[in-house]
Amino acid sequence: QQQVKQSPQSLIVQKGGISIINCAYENTAFDYFPWYQQFPGKGPALLIAIRPDVSEKKEGRFTISFNKSAKQFSLHIMDSQPGDSATYFCAASYDYKLSFGAGTTVTVRA
Amino acid sequence: DAGVIQSPRHEVTEMGQEVTLRCKPISGHDYLFWYRQTMMRGLELLIYFNNNVPIDDSGMPEDRFSAKMPNASFSTLKIQPSEPRDSAVYFCASSPGQGNNSPLHFGNGTRLTVT
């Protein structure tokens, strides 16, 4: 049973466009929400993370929006570049245990 | 910093054989995690250690799986006997453990194929 639901499964965006990935959770014990980026043949790498007392966090072209009441959070990739083509995982954590979403494969067309 | 090192990168074995996956965490990291990644189930936490002690093994699928951490720089995940449904990519990750929001640093995984 997936504790974090992620959508869409895949998306294609033109270079310069915006990629949006959505996640939802049920367990209110989660207190840390990271996003990981994974390239083929590599392990996931931390991209950006947010705590539930913050509604938005921005790092460069990547922004997390967090809605605590709706138990939803999303990743926005602005000005998408071909190098952003990867699989993105949202996750939620409590007690040092990370639960991952199913992943979204993002393809950026040049 | 060499990062988390896993070996082997690829392992092909026959059903019924014993398989041992190895991990060297980042020096100074107190937490070590074993994850399994499949298309059907995504990334699943199998077990994690704190200061070489297993803390939570509730994700270990069955008794055929066992994990050890004999010292701070080495951990193994063993499957005995292996079955085709164990085919997956197994990741090891370590964390400095400075609170619940410490980032996980993943290795590049071991791709296991059981025929």
CSV table of N, CA, C and O in Angstrom, one decimal, chain A:
chain,number,residue,atom,x,y,z
A,1,GLN,N,0.9,-1.2,0.0
A,1,GLN,CA,0.0,0.0,0.0
A,1,GLN,C,0.9,1.2,0.0
A,1,GLN,O,1.7,1.5,0.9
A,2,GLN,N,0.7,2.0,-1.1
A,2,GLN,CA,1.6,3.2,-1.2
A,2,GLN,C,1.1,4.3,-0.3
A,2,GLN,O,-0.1,4.7,-0.3
A,3,GLN,N,1.9,4.8,0.6
A,3,GLN,CA,1.5,5.8,1.5
A,3,GLN,C,1.6,7.2,0.9
A,3,GLN,O,1.0,8.1,1.4
A,4,VAL,N,2.3,7.3,-0.2
A,4,VAL,CA,2.3,8.6,-0.9
A,4,VAL,C,1.9,8.3,-2.4
A,4,VAL,O,2.5,7.5,-3.0
A,5,LYS,N,0.9,9.0,-2.8
A,5,LYS,CA,0.4,8.8,-4.2
A,5,LYS,C,0.9,10.0,-5.1
A,5,LYS,O,0.8,11.1,-4.7
A,6,GLN,N,1.5,9.6,-6.2
A,6,GLN,CA,2.2,10.6,-7.1
A,6,GLN,C,1.6,10.5,-8.5
A,6,GLN,O,1.3,9.4,-9.0
A,7,SER,N,1.4,11.7,-9.1
A,7,SER,CA,0.9,11.7,-10.5
A,7,SER,C,1.5,13.0,-11.2
A,7,SER,O,1.9,13.9,-10.5
A,8,PRO,N,1.7,12.9,-12.5
A,8,PRO,CA,1.3,11.8,-13.4
A,8,PRO,C,2.5,10.8,-13.4
A,8,PRO,O,3.5,11.0,-12.8
A,9,GLN,N,2.3,9.7,-14.0
A,9,GLN,CA,3.3,8.6,-14.1
A,9,GLN,C,4.4,9.1,-15.0
A,9,GLN,O,5.6,8.8,-14.8
A,10,SER,N,4.1,9.9,-16.1
A,10,SER,CA,5.1,10.4,-17.0
A,10,SER,C,4.6,11.7,-17.6
A,10,SER,O,3.4,12.0,-17.6
A,11,LEU,N,5.5,12.6,-18.0
A,11,LEU,CA,5.1,13.8,-18.7
A,11,LEU,C,6.2,14.2,-19.7
A,11,LEU,O,7.4,13.9,-19.4
A,12,ILE,N,5.8,14.9,-20.7
A,12,ILE,CA,6.7,15.4,-21.7
A,12,ILE,C,6.5,16.9,-21.8
A,12,ILE,O,5.3,17.4,-21.8
A,13,VAL,N,7.6,17.6,-21.8
A,13,VAL,CA,7.5,19.1,-21.8
A,13,VAL,C,8.5,19.6,-22.8
A,13,VAL,O,9.6,19.0,-22.9
A,14,GLN,N,8.2,20.7,-23.4
A,14,GLN,CA,9.1,21.4,-24.3
A,14,GLN,C,10.2,22.1,-23.5
A,14,GLN,O,9.9,22.6,-22.4
A,15,LYS,N,11.3,22.3,-24.0
A,15,LYS,CA,12.4,23.1,-23.4
A,15,LYS,C,11.9,24.5,-23.1
A,15,LYS,O,11.2,25.1,-24.0
A,16,GLY,N,12.1,24.9,-21.9
A,16,GLY,CA,11.6,26.2,-21.4
A,16,GLY,C,10.2,26.2,-20.8
A,16,GLY,O,9.8,27.2,-20.2
A,17,GLY,N,9.6,25.0,-20.9
A,17,GLY,CA,8.2,24.9,-20.3
A,17,GLY,C,8.3,24.6,-18.8
A,17,GLY,O,9.3,24.5,-18.2
A,18,ILE,N,7.1,24.4,-18.2
A,18,ILE,CA,7.0,24.1,-16.8
A,18,ILE,C,6.5,22.7,-16.6
A,18,ILE,O,5.5,22.2,-17.2
A,19,SER,N,7.2,22.0,-15.7
A,19,SER,CA,6.8,20.6,-15.4
A,19,SER,C,6.2,20.7,-14.0
A,19,SER,O,6.7,21.3,-13.1
A,20,ILE,N,5.0,20.0,-13.8
A,20,ILE,CA,4.3,20.0,-12.5
A,20,ILE,C,4.0,18.5,-12.1
A,20,ILE,O,3.4,17.8,-12.9
A,21,ILE,N,4.5,18.2,-10.9
A,21,ILE,CA,4.3,16.8,-10.4
A,21,ILE,C,3.5,17.0,-9.1
A,21,ILE,O,3.9,17.8,-8.2
A,22,ASN,N,2.5,16.2,-8.9
A,22,ASN,CA,1.7,16.3,-7.7
A,22,ASN,C,1.8,15.0,-6.8
A,22,ASN,O,1.9,13.9,-7.3
A,23,CYS,N,1.7,15.2,-5.5
A,23,CYS,CA,1.7,14.1,-4.6
A,23,CYS,C,0.7,14.4,-3.4
A,23,CYS,O,0.4,15.5,-3.1
A,24,ALA,N,0.2,13.3,-2.9
A,24,ALA,CA,-0.8,13.4,-1.8
A,24,ALA,C,-0.5,12.3,-0.8
A,24,ALA,O,0.1,11.2,-1.1
A,25,TYR,N,-0.8,12.6,0.5
A,25,TYR,CA,-0.5,11.6,1.6
A,25,TYR,C,-1.6,11.6,2.5
A,25,TYR,O,-2.5,12.5,2.5
A,26,GLU,N,-1.7,10.6,3.4
A,26,GLU,CA,-2.8,10.5,4.4
A,26,GLU,C,-2.2,10.5,5.8
A,26,GLU,O,-2.9,11.1,6.7
A,27,ASN,N,-1.0,10.0,6.0
A,27,ASN,CA,-0.5,10.0,7.4
A,27,ASN,C,-0.1,11.3,7.9
A,27,ASN,O,0.9,11.9,7.4
A,28,THR,N,-0.8,11.9,8.8
A,28,THR,CA,-0.4,13.2,9.3
A,28,THR,C,0.8,13.2,10.2
A,28,THR,O,1.3,14.2,10.7
A,29,ALA,N,1.4,12.0,10.5
A,29,ALA,CA,2.6,11.9,11.2
A,29,ALA,C,3.8,12.3,10.4
A,29,ALA,O,4.9,12.6,10.9
A,30,PHE,N,3.7,12.3,9.1
A,30,PHE,CA,4.8,12.7,8.2
A,30,PHE,C,5.2,14.2,8.6
A,30,PHE,O,4.3,15.1,8.7
A,31,ASP,N,6.5,14.4,8.7
A,31,ASP,CA,6.9,15.8,9.0
A,31,ASP,C,8.1,16.3,8.2
A,31,ASP,O,8.7,17.3,8.6
A,32,TYR,N,8.3,15.6,7.1
A,32,TYR,CA,9.4,16.0,6.2
A,32,TYR,C,9.1,15.5,4.8
A,32,TYR,O,8.8,14.3,4.7
A,33,PHE,N,9.2,16.4,3.8
A,33,PHE,CA,8.7,16.0,2.5
A,33,PHE,C,9.8,16.4,1.5
A,33,PHE,O,9.9,17.5,0.9
A,34,PRO,N,10.7,15.4,1.1
A,34,PRO,CA,11.7,15.6,0.1
A,34,PRO,C,11.3,15.2,-1.3
A,34,PRO,O,10.4,14.4,-1.4
A,35,TRP,N,12.0,15.7,-2.2
A,35,TRP,CA,11.9,15.3,-3.6
A,35,TRP,C,13.3,14.7,-4.0
A,35,TRP,O,14.3,15.4,-3.8
A,36,TYR,N,13.3,13.6,-4.7
A,36,TYR,CA,14.5,13.0,-5.2
A,36,TYR,C,14.5,12.9,-6.7
A,36,TYR,O,13.4,12.7,-7.3
A,37,GLN,N,15.6,13.1,-7.3
A,37,GLN,CA,15.8,13.0,-8.8
A,37,GLN,C,16.7,11.8,-9.1
A,37,GLN,O,17.7,11.6,-8.4
A,38,GLN,N,16.2,11.0,-10.0
A,38,GLN,CA,17.0,9.8,-10.4
A,38,GLN,C,17.2,9.7,-11.9
A,38,GLN,O,16.3,9.8,-12.7
A,39,PHE,N,18.5,9.5,-12.2
A,39,PHE,CA,18.9,9.3,-13.6
A,39,PHE,C,19.1,7.8,-13.8
A,39,PHE,O,19.4,7.1,-12.9
A,40,PRO,N,19.0,7.3,-15.1
A,40,PRO,CA,19.1,5.9,-15.3
A,40,PRO,C,20.5,5.4,-14.8
A,40,PRO,O,21.5,6.0,-15.1
A,41,GLY,N,20.4,4.3,-14.2
A,41,GLY,CA,21.7,3.6,-13.7
A,41,GLY,C,22.3,4.3,-12.4
A,41,GLY,O,23.3,3.9,-12.0
A,42,LYS,N,21.6,5.2,-11.9
A,42,LYS,CA,22.0,5.9,-10.7
A,42,LYS,C,21.0,5.8,-9.5
A,42,LYS,O,19.9,5.5,-9.8
A,43,GLY,N,21.5,6.1,-8.3
A,43,GLY,CA,20.6,6.1,-7.2
A,43,GLY,C,19.9,7.4,-7.1
A,43,GLY,O,20.3,8.4,-7.7
A,44,PRO,N,18.8,7.5,-6.4
A,44,PRO,CA,18.1,8.8,-6.3
A,44,PRO,C,19.0,9.8,-5.5
A,44,PRO,O,19.8,9.4,-4.6
A,45,ALA,N,18.8,11.0,-5.9
A,45,ALA,CA,19.6,12.1,-5.2
A,45,ALA,C,18.6,13.2,-4.7
A,45,ALA,O,17.7,13.6,-5.5
A,46,LEU,N,18.9,13.7,-3.5
A,46,LEU,CA,18.0,14.7,-3.0
A,46,LEU,C,18.0,16.0,-3.9
A,46,LEU,O,19.1,16.5,-4.2
A,47,LEU,N,16.8,16.5,-4.2
A,47,LEU,CA,16.7,17.7,-5.0
A,47,LEU,C,16.3,18.9,-4.2
A,47,LEU,O,17.0,19.9,-4.2
A,48,ILE,N,15.3,18.8,-3.4
A,48,ILE,CA,14.8,19.8,-2.6
A,48,ILE,C,13.8,19.2,-1.6
A,48,ILE,O,13.2,18.2,-1.8
A,49,ALA,N,13.6,19.9,-0.5
A,49,ALA,CA,12.8,19.3,0.6
A,49,ALA,C,12.1,20.5,1.3
A,49,ALA,O,12.5,21.6,1.3
A,50,ILE,N,10.9,20.1,2.0
A,50,ILE,CA,10.2,21.1,2.7
A,50,ILE,C,9.6,20.5,4.0
A,50,ILE,O,9.4,19.3,4.1
A,51,ARG,N,9.4,21.3,5.0
A,51,ARG,CA,8.7,20.9,6.2
A,51,ARG,C,7.3,21.4,6.2
A,51,ARG,O,7.0,22.4,5.5
A,52,PRO,N,6.4,20.8,6.9
A,52,PRO,CA,5.0,21.1,6.8
A,52,PRO,C,4.6,22.5,7.4
A,52,PRO,O,3.5,22.9,7.1
A,53,ASP,N,5.5,23.2,8.0
A,53,ASP,CA,5.2,24.5,8.5
A,53,ASP,C,5.5,25.6,7.5
A,53,ASP,O,5.3,26.8,7.8
A,54,VAL,N,5.9,25.2,6.3
A,54,VAL,CA,6.2,26.1,5.3
A,54,VAL,C,5.3,25.8,4.1
A,54,VAL,O,5.1,24.6,3.7
A,55,SER,N,4.8,26.8,3.4
A,55,SER,CA,3.9,26.6,2.3
A,55,SER,C,4.6,26.5,0.9
A,55,SER,O,4.0,26.0,0.0
A,56,GLU,N,5.8,27.1,0.9
A,56,GLU,CA,6.5,27.1,-0.4
A,56,GLU,C,8.0,27.2,-0.2
A,56,GLU,O,8.4,27.9,0.7
A,57,LYS,N,8.7,26.5,-1.0
A,57,LYS,CA,10.2,26.6,-1.0
A,57,LYS,C,10.7,26.6,-2.4
A,57,LYS,O,10.3,25.8,-3.2
A,58,LYS,N,11.6,27.5,-2.6
A,58,LYS,CA,12.2,27.6,-4.0
A,58,LYS,C,13.7,27.5,-3.9
A,58,LYS,O,14.4,28.1,-3.1
A,59,GLU,N,14.2,26.7,-4.9
A,59,GLU,CA,15.7,26.6,-5.0
A,59,GLU,C,16.0,26.6,-6.5
A,59,GLU,O,15.7,25.6,-7.2
A,60,GLY,N,16.4,27.7,-7.0
A,60,GLY,CA,16.7,27.9,-8.4
A,60,GLY,C,15.4,27.7,-9.2
A,60,GLY,O,14.5,28.4,-9.0
A,61,ARG,N,15.4,26.8,-10.2
A,61,ARG,CA,14.3,26.6,-11.0
A,61,ARG,C,13.2,25.6,-10.4
A,61,ARG,O,12.2,25.3,-11.0
A,62,PHE,N,13.5,25.1,-9.2
A,62,PHE,CA,12.7,24.1,-8.6
A,62,PHE,C,11.9,24.7,-7.4
A,62,PHE,O,12.5,25.4,-6.6
A,63,THR,N,10.6,24.5,-7.4
A,63,THR,CA,9.8,25.0,-6.3
A,63,THR,C,8.9,23.9,-5.8
A,63,THR,O,8.3,23.2,-6.6
A,64,ILE,N,8.8,23.8,-4.4
A,64,ILE,CA,7.8,22.9,-3.8
A,64,ILE,C,6.7,23.8,-3.3
A,64,ILE,O,6.9,24.8,-2.6
A,65,SER,N,5.5,23.4,-3.6
A,65,SER,CA,4.3,24.0,-2.9
A,65,SER,C,3.7,23.0,-2.0
A,65,SER,O,3.5,21.8,-2.4
A,66,PHE,N,3.3,23.4,-0.8
A,66,PHE,CA,2.8,22.5,0.2
A,66,PHE,C,1.5,23.0,0.8
A,66,PHE,O,1.4,24.1,1.2
A,67,ASN,N,0.5,22.1,0.8
A,67,ASN,CA,-0.8,22.4,1.3
A,67,ASN,C,-1.2,21.4,2.4
A,67,ASN,O,-1.6,20.3,2.2
A,68,LYS,N,-0.9,21.8,3.6
A,68,LYS,CA,-1.1,20.9,4.8
A,68,LYS,C,-2.5,20.5,5.0
A,68,LYS,O,-2.8,19.3,5.3
A,69,SER,N,-3.5,21.4,4.8
A,69,SER,CA,-4.8,21.0,5.1
A,69,SER,C,-5.3,20.0,4.1
A,69,SER,O,-6.1,19.1,4.4
A,70,ALA,N,-4.9,20.1,2.8
A,70,ALA,CA,-5.3,19.2,1.8
A,70,ALA,C,-4.4,17.9,1.8
A,70,ALA,O,-4.7,17.0,1.0
A,71,LYS,N,-3.3,18.0,2.5
A,71,LYS,CA,-2.3,16.9,2.5
A,71,LYS,C,-1.8,16.6,1.1
A,71,LYS,O,-1.8,15.4,0.6
A,72,GLN,N,-1.4,17.7,0.5
A,72,GLN,CA,-0.9,17.6,-0.9
A,72,GLN,C,0.3,18.5,-1.0
A,72,GLN,O,0.5,19.5,-0.3
A,73,PHE,N,1.2,18.1,-1.9
A,73,PHE,CA,2.4,18.9,-2.2
A,73,PHE,C,2.8,18.6,-3.6
A,73,PHE,O,2.5,17.6,-4.2
A,74,SER,N,3.5,19.6,-4.2
A,74,SER,CA,3.8,19.5,-5.6
A,74,SER,C,5.2,20.1,-5.9
A,74,SER,O,5.7,20.9,-5.2
A,75,LEU,N,5.8,19.6,-7.0
A,75,LEU,CA,7.0,20.1,-7.5
A,75,LEU,C,6.8,20.8,-8.8
A,75,LEU,O,6.2,20.2,-9.7
A,76,HIS,N,7.3,22.0,-8.9
A,76,HIS,CA,7.3,22.7,-10.2
A,76,HIS,C,8.7,22.9,-10.7
A,76,HIS,O,9.6,23.4,-9.9
A,77,ILE,N,8.9,22.5,-11.9
A,77,ILE,CA,10.2,22.8,-12.6
A,77,ILE,C,10.0,23.8,-13.6
A,77,ILE,O,9.4,23.6,-14.6
A,78,MET,N,10.6,25.0,-13.4
A,78,MET,CA,10.4,26.1,-14.3
A,78,MET,C,11.5,26.1,-15.3
A,78,MET,O,12.6,25.5,-15.1
A,79,ASP,N,11.2,26.6,-16.5
A,79,ASP,CA,12.2,26.7,-17.6
A,79,ASP,C,12.9,25.4,-17.7
A,79,ASP,O,14.2,25.2,-17.7
A,80,SER,N,12.1,24.3,-17.9
A,80,SER,CA,12.7,22.9,-18.0
A,80,SER,C,13.8,22.8,-19.1
A,80,SER,O,13.6,23.4,-20.2
A,81,GLN,N,14.8,22.1,-18.8
A,81,GLN,CA,15.9,21.9,-19.7
A,81,GLN,C,16.1,20.4,-20.0
A,81,GLN,O,15.7,19.6,-19.2
A,82,PRO,N,16.7,20.1,-21.1
A,82,PRO,CA,16.9,18.7,-21.5
A,82,PRO,C,17.6,17.9,-20.3
A,82,PRO,O,17.4,16.7,-20.1
A,83,GLY,N,18.5,18.5,-19.6
A,83,GLY,CA,19.2,17.9,-18.5
A,83,GLY,C,18.4,17.6,-17.3
A,83,GLY,O,18.8,16.8,-16.4
A,84,ASP,N,17.1,18.1,-17.3
A,84,ASP,CA,16.2,17.8,-16.3
A,84,ASP,C,15.5,16.5,-16.5
A,84,ASP,O,14.7,16.0,-15.7
A,85,SER,N,15.7,15.9,-17.7
A,85,SER,CA,15.0,14.6,-18.0
A,85,SER,C,15.5,13.5,-17.1
A,85,SER,O,16.7,13.2,-17.0
A,86,ALA,N,14.6,13.0,-16.3
A,86,ALA,CA,14.9,12.1,-15.2
A,86,ALA,C,13.6,11.6,-14.6
A,86,ALA,O,12.5,12.0,-15.0
A,87,THR,N,13.7,10.7,-13.6
A,87,THR,CA,12.5,10.3,-12.9
A,87,THR,C,12.6,11.0,-11.5
A,87,THR,O,13.6,11.1,-10.9
A,88,TYR,N,11.4,11.6,-11.1
A,88,TYR,CA,11.3,12.4,-9.9
A,88,TYR,C,10.4,11.6,-8.9
A,88,TYR,O,9.3,11.1,-9.3
A,89,PHE,N,10.9,11.5,-7.7
A,89,PHE,CA,10.1,10.9,-6.6
A,89,PHE,C,9.8,11.9,-5.5
A,89,PHE,O,10.7,12.5,-5.0
A,90,CYS,N,8.5,11.9,-5.2
A,90,CYS,CA,8.2,12.6,-3.9
A,90,CYS,C,8.3,11.6,-2.8
A,90,CYS,O,8.3,10.4,-3.0
A,91,ALA,N,8.5,12.1,-1.6
A,91,ALA,CA,8.6,11.2,-0.5
A,91,ALA,C,8.1,11.9,0.8
A,91,ALA,O,8.0,13.2,0.8
A,92,ALA,N,7.8,11.1,1.8
A,92,ALA,CA,7.4,11.7,3.1
A,92,ALA,C,8.0,10.9,4.2
A,92,ALA,O,8.2,9.6,4.0
A,93,SER,N,8.4,11.5,5.2
A,93,SER,CA,9.2,10.9,6.3
A,93,SER,C,8.7,11.1,7.7
A,93,SER,O,8.2,12.2,8.0
A,94,TYR,N,8.8,10.1,8.5
A,94,TYR,CA,8.7,10.3,9.9
A,94,TYR,C,9.5,9.2,10.6
A,94,TYR,O,9.7,8.1,10.0
A,95,ASP,N,10.1,9.5,11.7
A,95,ASP,CA,10.9,8.5,12.5
A,95,ASP,C,12.0,7.9,11.6
A,95,ASP,O,12.2,6.7,11.6
A,96,TYR,N,12.6,8.7,10.7
A,96,TYR,CA,13.7,8.4,9.9
A,96,TYR,C,13.3,7.4,8.7
A,96,TYR,O,14.2,7.0,8.0
A,97,LYS,N,12.0,7.1,8.6
A,97,LYS,CA,11.6,6.2,7.5
A,97,LYS,C,11.0,7.0,6.4
A,97,LYS,O,10.0,7.7,6.6
A,98,LEU,N,11.6,6.9,5.2
A,98,LEU,CA,11.0,7.6,4.0
A,98,LEU,C,10.1,6.6,3.2
A,98,LEU,O,10.5,5.5,2.9
A,99,SER,N,8.9,7.2,2.9
A,99,SER,CA,8.0,6.5,2.0
A,99,SER,C,8.0,7.2,0.7
A,99,SER,O,7.7,8.4,0.7
A,100,PHE,N,8.2,6.5,-0.4
A,100,PHE,CA,8.4,7.2,-1.7
A,100,PHE,C,7.1,7.0,-2.5
A,100,PHE,O,6.4,6.0,-2.4
A,101,GLY,N,6.8,8.0,-3.3
A,101,GLY,CA,5.8,7.9,-4.4
A,101,GLY,C,6.3,7.0,-5.5
A,101,GLY,O,7.5,6.6,-5.5
A,102,ALA,N,5.4,6.7,-6.4
A,102,ALA,CA,5.7,5.8,-7.5
A,102,ALA,C,6.7,6.3,-8.5
A,102,ALA,O,7.3,5.6,-9.3
A,103,GLY,N,6.9,7.6,-8.6
A,103,GLY,CA,7.8,8.2,-9.5
A,103,GLY,C,7.1,8.8,-10.7
A,103,GLY,O,6.1,8.3,-11.2
A,104,THR,N,7.7,9.9,-11.3
A,104,THR,CA,7.2,10.5,-12.5
A,104,THR,C,8.4,10.7,-13.4
A,104,THR,O,9.4,11.3,-13.1
A,105,THR,N,8.3,10.1,-14.6
A,105,THR,CA,9.4,10.2,-15.6
A,105,THR,C,9.1,11.5,-16.4
A,105,THR,O,8.1,11.6,-17.1
A,106,VAL,N,10.1,12.4,-16.3
A,106,VAL,CA,10.0,13.7,-17.1
A,106,VAL,C,10.9,13.6,-18.3
A,106,VAL,O,12.1,13.3,-18.1
A,107,THR,N,10.3,14.0,-19.4
A,107,THR,CA,11.1,14.1,-20.7
A,107,THR,C,11.0,15.5,-21.2
A,107,THR,O,9.9,16.0,-21.4
A,108,VAL,N,12.2,16.1,-21.3
A,108,VAL,CA,12.2,17.5,-21.8
A,108,VAL,C,12.7,17.5,-23.3
A,108,VAL,O,13.8,17.1,-23.5
A,109,ARG,N,11.8,17.9,-24.2
A,109,ARG,CA,12.1,17.9,-25.6
A,109,ARG,C,12.8,19.2,-26.0
A,109,ARG,O,12.3,20.3,-25.6
A,110,ALA,N,13.9,19.1,-26.7
A,110,ALA,CA,14.7,20.3,-27.1
A,110,ALA,C,14.0,21.1,-28.2
A,110,ALA,O,13.2,20.5,-28.9
